[in-house]
CSV table of C-alpha atoms in Angstrom, one decimal:
chain,number,residue,atom,x,y,z
A,1,UNK,CA,6.0,17.6,35.8
A,2,UNK,CA,7.9,15.3,33.5
A,3,UNK,CA,9.3,16.9,30.4
A,4,UNK,CA,9.2,15.2,27.1
A,5,UNK,CA,12.1,16.0,24.9
A,6,UNK,CA,11.5,15.5,21.1
A,7,UNK,CA,14.6,15.2,19.0
A,8,UNK,CA,14.0,16.4,15.4
A,9,UNK,CA,16.5,15.9,12.7
A,10,UNK,CA,16.6,17.7,9.4
A,11,UNK,CA,17.0,15.8,6.2
A,12,UNK,CA,18.4,17.2,3.1
A,13,UNK,CA,15.7,19.5,1.5
A,14,UNK,CA,14.3,18.3,-1.9
A,15,UNK,CA,12.6,19.8,-4.7
A,16,UNK,CA,9.5,17.3,-4.9
A,17,UNK,CA,8.5,15.2,-1.9
A,18,UNK,CA,6.3,12.3,-2.9
A,19,UNK,CA,4.6,10.8,0.2
A,20,UNK,CA,3.9,7.0,0.1
A,21,UNK,CA,5.3,4.4,-2.1
A,22,UNK,CA,2.3,3.2,-3.8
A,23,UNK,CA,2.2,2.4,-7.6
A,24,UNK,CA,1.2,5.8,-8.2
A,25,UNK,CA,3.7,7.4,-5.9
A,26,UNK,CA,6.6,5.3,-7.6
A,27,UNK,CA,5.2,6.5,-11.0
A,28,UNK,CA,5.2,10.0,-9.9
A,29,UNK,CA,8.6,10.0,-8.3
A,30,UNK,CA,10.2,8.6,-11.5
A,31,UNK,CA,8.2,11.0,-13.7
A,32,UNK,CA,9.4,14.0,-11.6
A,33,UNK,CA,13.0,12.9,-11.5
A,34,UNK,CA,13.0,12.3,-15.4
A,35,UNK,CA,11.8,16.0,-15.7
A,36,UNK,CA,14.9,17.0,-13.8
A,37,UNK,CA,13.4,17.8,-10.3
A,38,UNK,CA,15.3,16.5,-7.3
A,39,UNK,CA,12.9,14.1,-5.8
A,40,UNK,CA,12.4,12.0,-2.6
A,41,UNK,CA,9.9,9.4,-2.1
A,42,UNK,CA,8.9,8.6,1.5
A,43,UNK,CA,7.2,5.2,2.1
A,44,UNK,CA,5.5,4.0,5.3
A,45,UNK,CA,6.9,0.5,4.7
A,46,UNK,CA,10.1,-1.1,3.7
A,47,UNK,CA,9.2,-2.4,0.3
A,48,UNK,CA,7.7,-1.0,-2.8
A,49,UNK,CA,5.0,-0.7,-4.2
A,50,UNK,CA,2.9,-0.3,-1.2
A,51,UNK,CA,-0.3,-2.0,-2.3
A,52,UNK,CA,1.6,-5.3,-3.4
A,53,UNK,CA,4.3,-5.6,-0.6
A,54,UNK,CA,2.5,-4.0,2.5
A,55,UNK,CA,-1.0,-4.7,1.3
A,56,UNK,CA,-0.3,-8.2,0.1
A,57,UNK,CA,-2.0,-7.5,-3.3
A,58,UNK,CA,0.5,-9.5,-5.2
A,59,UNK,CA,-1.5,-9.9,-8.4
A,60,UNK,CA,-2.7,-7.7,-11.4
A,61,UNK,CA,-6.0,-8.2,-12.8
A,62,UNK,CA,-6.4,-8.5,-16.7
A,63,UNK,CA,-5.7,-4.9,-18.1
A,64,UNK,CA,-4.1,-3.6,-15.1
A,65,UNK,CA,-0.6,-4.4,-16.4
A,66,UNK,CA,-1.3,-2.3,-19.5
A,67,UNK,CA,-2.3,0.8,-17.4
A,68,UNK,CA,0.9,0.9,-15.6
A,69,UNK,CA,3.5,3.7,-16.8
A,70,UNK,CA,6.1,1.9,-19.0
A,71,UNK,CA,9.1,1.7,-16.5
A,72,UNK,CA,6.9,0.2,-13.8
A,73,UNK,CA,5.1,-2.0,-16.3
A,74,UNK,CA,8.5,-3.6,-17.3
A,75,UNK,CA,9.3,-4.2,-13.6
A,76,UNK,CA,5.9,-5.9,-12.9
A,77,UNK,CA,6.3,-8.0,-16.1
A,78,UNK,CA,9.8,-9.3,-14.9
A,79,UNK,CA,8.2,-10.1,-11.6
A,80,UNK,CA,5.3,-12.3,-13.1
A,81,UNK,CA,5.7,-15.9,-11.7
A,82,UNK,CA,2.4,-17.2,-12.9
A,83,UNK,CA,-0.3,-16.6,-15.4
A,84,UNK,CA,-3.8,-18.1,-14.5
A,85,UNK,CA,-6.3,-19.3,-17.1
A,86,UNK,CA,-8.4,-16.2,-16.7
A,87,UNK,CA,-5.6,-13.7,-17.2
A,88,UNK,CA,-4.5,-12.9,-13.7
A,89,UNK,CA,-0.8,-12.2,-13.3
A,90,UNK,CA,0.7,-13.4,-10.0
A,91,UNK,CA,3.8,-11.5,-9.0
A,92,UNK,CA,6.9,-12.6,-7.2
A,93,UNK,CA,7.2,-10.3,-4.1
A,94,UNK,CA,11.1,-10.1,-3.7
A,95,UNK,CA,11.6,-9.8,-7.7
A,96,UNK,CA,9.0,-6.9,-7.9
A,97,UNK,CA,10.5,-5.1,-4.8
A,98,UNK,CA,13.9,-5.4,-6.1
A,99,UNK,CA,12.9,-4.2,-9.7
A,100,UNK,CA,10.9,-1.2,-8.5
A,101,UNK,CA,13.6,-0.1,-6.2
A,102,UNK,CA,16.3,-0.4,-8.8
A,103,UNK,CA,14.2,1.7,-11.1
A,104,UNK,CA,13.9,4.5,-8.7
A,105,UNK,CA,17.6,4.5,-7.5
A,106,UNK,CA,18.8,4.3,-11.1
A,107,UNK,CA,16.7,7.5,-11.9
A,108,UNK,CA,18.2,9.3,-9.0
A,109,UNK,CA,15.3,9.3,-6.6
A,110,UNK,CA,16.2,9.5,-2.9
A,111,UNK,CA,14.2,6.9,-0.8
A,112,UNK,CA,13.2,7.1,2.7
A,113,UNK,CA,11.7,3.9,4.2
A,114,UNK,CA,9.6,3.3,7.4
A,115,UNK,CA,8.6,6.9,7.3
A,116,UNK,CA,5.0,7.8,8.5
A,117,UNK,CA,3.7,11.3,8.4
A,118,UNK,CA,3.5,12.8,11.9
A,119,UNK,CA,3.1,16.6,11.1
A,120,UNK,CA,3.6,19.1,8.2
A,121,UNK,CA,5.9,22.1,8.0
A,122,UNK,CA,4.1,25.2,7.2
A,123,UNK,CA,5.5,28.0,5.1
A,124,UNK,CA,3.7,31.1,4.2
A,125,UNK,CA,0.4,29.3,4.5
A,126,UNK,CA,1.5,26.4,2.4
A,127,UNK,CA,2.8,22.9,3.2
A,128,UNK,CA,6.6,23.2,2.9
A,129,UNK,CA,7.6,19.7,3.9
A,130,UNK,CA,6.7,16.9,6.3
A,131,UNK,CA,7.9,15.6,9.7
A,132,UNK,CA,8.0,11.7,9.5
A,133,UNK,CA,8.3,9.3,12.4
A,134,UNK,CA,9.8,6.0,12.3
A,135,UNK,CA,12.6,3.7,13.9
A,136,UNK,CA,15.0,6.6,13.2
A,137,UNK,CA,12.9,8.9,15.6
A,138,UNK,CA,11.6,12.2,13.9
A,139,UNK,CA,13.0,13.7,10.8
A,140,UNK,CA,11.9,16.6,8.8
A,141,UNK,CA,12.0,16.8,5.1
A,142,UNK,CA,11.6,20.3,3.4
A,143,UNK,CA,10.3,20.5,-0.1
A,144,UNK,CA,9.3,23.0,-2.6
A,145,UNK,CA,6.4,20.8,-3.5
A,146,UNK,CA,4.7,18.0,-1.5
A,147,UNK,CA,2.7,15.4,-3.5
A,148,UNK,CA,0.5,13.0,-1.4
A,149,UNK,CA,0.2,9.4,-3.2
A,150,UNK,CA,-1.2,7.8,-0.2
A,151,UNK,CA,-4.5,5.8,-0.3
A,152,UNK,CA,-6.1,7.7,2.4
A,153,UNK,CA,-5.0,11.4,2.0
A,154,UNK,CA,-2.6,11.0,4.8
A,155,UNK,CA,-0.9,14.4,4.5
A,156,UNK,CA,-4.3,16.2,4.3
A,157,UNK,CA,-5.3,14.3,7.5
A,158,UNK,CA,-2.1,15.2,9.4
A,159,UNK,CA,-2.4,18.8,8.3
A,160,UNK,CA,-5.8,18.9,10.1
A,161,UNK,CA,-8.3,18.5,7.3
A,162,UNK,CA,-11.6,17.0,8.4
A,163,UNK,CA,-12.3,13.5,7.0
A,164,UNK,CA,-15.9,12.9,5.9
A,165,UNK,CA,-17.2,9.5,6.5
A,166,UNK,CA,-18.9,7.7,3.5
A,167,UNK,CA,-22.7,7.7,3.9
A,168,UNK,CA,-22.9,3.9,3.9
A,169,UNK,CA,-20.2,3.1,6.2
A,170,UNK,CA,-16.6,1.7,5.5
A,171,UNK,CA,-15.8,-1.2,3.1
A,172,UNK,CA,-12.0,-1.9,3.3
A,173,UNK,CA,-10.6,-4.7,1.4
A,174,UNK,CA,-8.6,-7.3,3.4
A,175,UNK,CA,-6.3,-9.9,2.1
A,176,UNK,CA,-5.3,-13.0,4.1
A,177,UNK,CA,-2.1,-15.1,3.4
A,178,UNK,CA,-3.0,-18.7,3.6
A,179,UNK,CA,-0.8,-21.7,4.1
A,180,UNK,CA,-1.9,-23.6,1.2
A,181,UNK,CA,-2.8,-22.5,-2.4
A,182,UNK,CA,-6.1,-23.3,-4.0
A,183,UNK,CA,-5.7,-25.5,-7.1
A,184,UNK,CA,-6.2,-24.2,-10.7
A,185,UNK,CA,-8.4,-22.6,-11.9
A,186,UNK,CA,-6.7,-20.1,-9.6
A,187,UNK,CA,-9.6,-17.4,-8.8
A,188,UNK,CA,-12.6,-19.0,-7.1
A,189,UNK,CA,-15.5,-17.1,-5.5
A,190,UNK,CA,-17.1,-18.4,-2.5
A,191,UNK,CA,-19.7,-17.0,0.0
A,192,UNK,CA,-18.3,-17.2,3.4
A,193,UNK,CA,-20.1,-15.5,6.3
A,194,UNK,CA,-21.7,-13.1,3.9
A,195,UNK,CA,-18.2,-11.8,2.6
A,196,UNK,CA,-17.3,-12.2,-1.0
A,197,UNK,CA,-14.2,-14.2,-1.0
A,198,UNK,CA,-11.8,-14.6,-3.9
A,199,UNK,CA,-8.8,-16.8,-3.8
A,200,UNK,CA,-5.5,-15.9,-5.5
A,201,UNK,CA,-3.4,-18.9,-4.9
A,202,UNK,CA,-1.9,-18.3,-1.2
A,203,UNK,CA,-3.9,-15.1,-1.0
A,204,UNK,CA,-7.6,-14.7,-0.1
A,205,UNK,CA,-9.4,-11.4,-0.6
A,206,UNK,CA,-12.5,-10.1,0.9
A,207,UNK,CA,-14.3,-6.9,1.6
A,208,UNK,CA,-15.1,-6.1,5.3
A,209,UNK,CA,-18.3,-4.0,5.7
A,210,UNK,CA,-18.3,-1.8,8.8
A,211,UNK,CA,-21.7,-0.1,9.2
A,212,UNK,CA,-22.1,3.4,10.3
A,213,UNK,CA,-23.3,2.3,13.6
A,214,UNK,CA,-19.9,0.6,14.6
A,215,UNK,CA,-18.5,2.8,17.3
A,216,UNK,CA,-14.7,3.3,17.7
A,217,UNK,CA,-11.6,1.4,16.5
A,218,UNK,CA,-12.1,-1.5,18.9
A,219,UNK,CA,-15.4,-2.6,17.6
A,220,UNK,CA,-13.9,-2.4,14.0
A,221,UNK,CA,-11.1,-4.6,15.1
A,222,UNK,CA,-13.5,-7.2,16.7
A,223,UNK,CA,-15.7,-7.1,13.5
A,224,UNK,CA,-12.4,-7.9,11.5
A,225,UNK,CA,-11.4,-10.7,13.8
A,226,UNK,CA,-14.8,-12.1,13.5
A,227,UNK,CA,-14.8,-11.9,9.6
A,228,UNK,CA,-11.3,-13.5,9.6
A,229,UNK,CA,-12.6,-16.4,11.5
A,230,UNK,CA,-15.5,-16.9,9.2
A,231,UNK,CA,-13.5,-16.3,5.8
A,232,UNK,CA,-10.8,-18.9,7.2
A,233,UNK,CA,-13.7,-21.4,7.9
A,234,UNK,CA,-14.9,-21.0,4.3
A,235,UNK,CA,-11.3,-21.8,3.2
A,236,UNK,CA,-10.7,-24.9,5.3
A,237,UNK,CA,-12.2,-27.0,2.6
A,238,UNK,CA,-9.0,-26.6,0.8
A,239,UNK,CA,-6.9,-27.2,4.0
A,240,UNK,CA,-5.8,-23.5,4.4
A,241,UNK,CA,-4.9,-21.5,7.4
A,242,UNK,CA,-3.9,-17.9,7.8
A,243,UNK,CA,-0.6,-16.3,8.8
A,244,UNK,CA,-1.1,-12.7,7.9
A,245,UNK,CA,-3.8,-10.2,7.1
A,246,UNK,CA,-3.4,-6.7,5.6
A,247,UNK,CA,-5.7,-4.0,4.5
A,248,UNK,CA,-5.6,-2.5,1.0
C-alpha cells in the first residue's frame, strides 16, 4: 500500500490570526495591530483586498468609500483612476494593491499570501490555529485568537460545521473582464439571457442564479459557462470579448 507523507511546517505563532484578505480582513488586521496585538493576515490570493483583486470588483459604488475605515479609505482614494457621472469610483488595481499592502506592513502586520485553509488546530475544545496549504506546501499557524474574515465562513467549514443551503438556491455574483470598455455613461444595464448585466468599463457584472435542483458542481459549472456565453453575446454590441471571470 502506498504511503502518503505530509510535510507540515510550523510558522511563528501569532496573537491574532485573521483569515482572508478581504476589505474587512485588512481593516481588522490593522485595528488589532494598532491595539498592540501581534497580528498575522493570511490571504488566499496574492494581492489585497480580496474582493477587488481576486474578485475583480475594481470599483466602489456611491457611499462605499465613506464606509471604509480611515486608513483603507485613504488607500482606496489614492487608487481612484476615474469617477463616473453617476458617482462610481473605478480603481487602479496595482495602486490599490500596493497601497493596502504598504498600510499593513507599515503597521507591523505579518502577511501570508497564497494561503488556503486546509485544517484547523484544536486546543482545549477551541480553534488554536489554522493549517494552510499553498505552493509552499502545508504550514501551521498557531494563534491565541482566530478571526475569519472570509466571504464564505471558510474556517467554520474547514472545522466541520454544516453549511445550510439558502431556500431559493444560490445567487453568486460573477464579474467578466472585457476586452473593450463601454463608452460613458459608464454603468449601463442590459438584459442578457435573463441575467441583469451591469457594465463598469472593462468589467461586466451579473448574478448567476443556480436553482436548488441543480445537482453537483459540474452542473453549476455548465450553468456558468452557458451564462457567460449569453452575457458576452449581450456585450458584443460594443465589440467586447472576455478574458477572465471571477466570482465575488
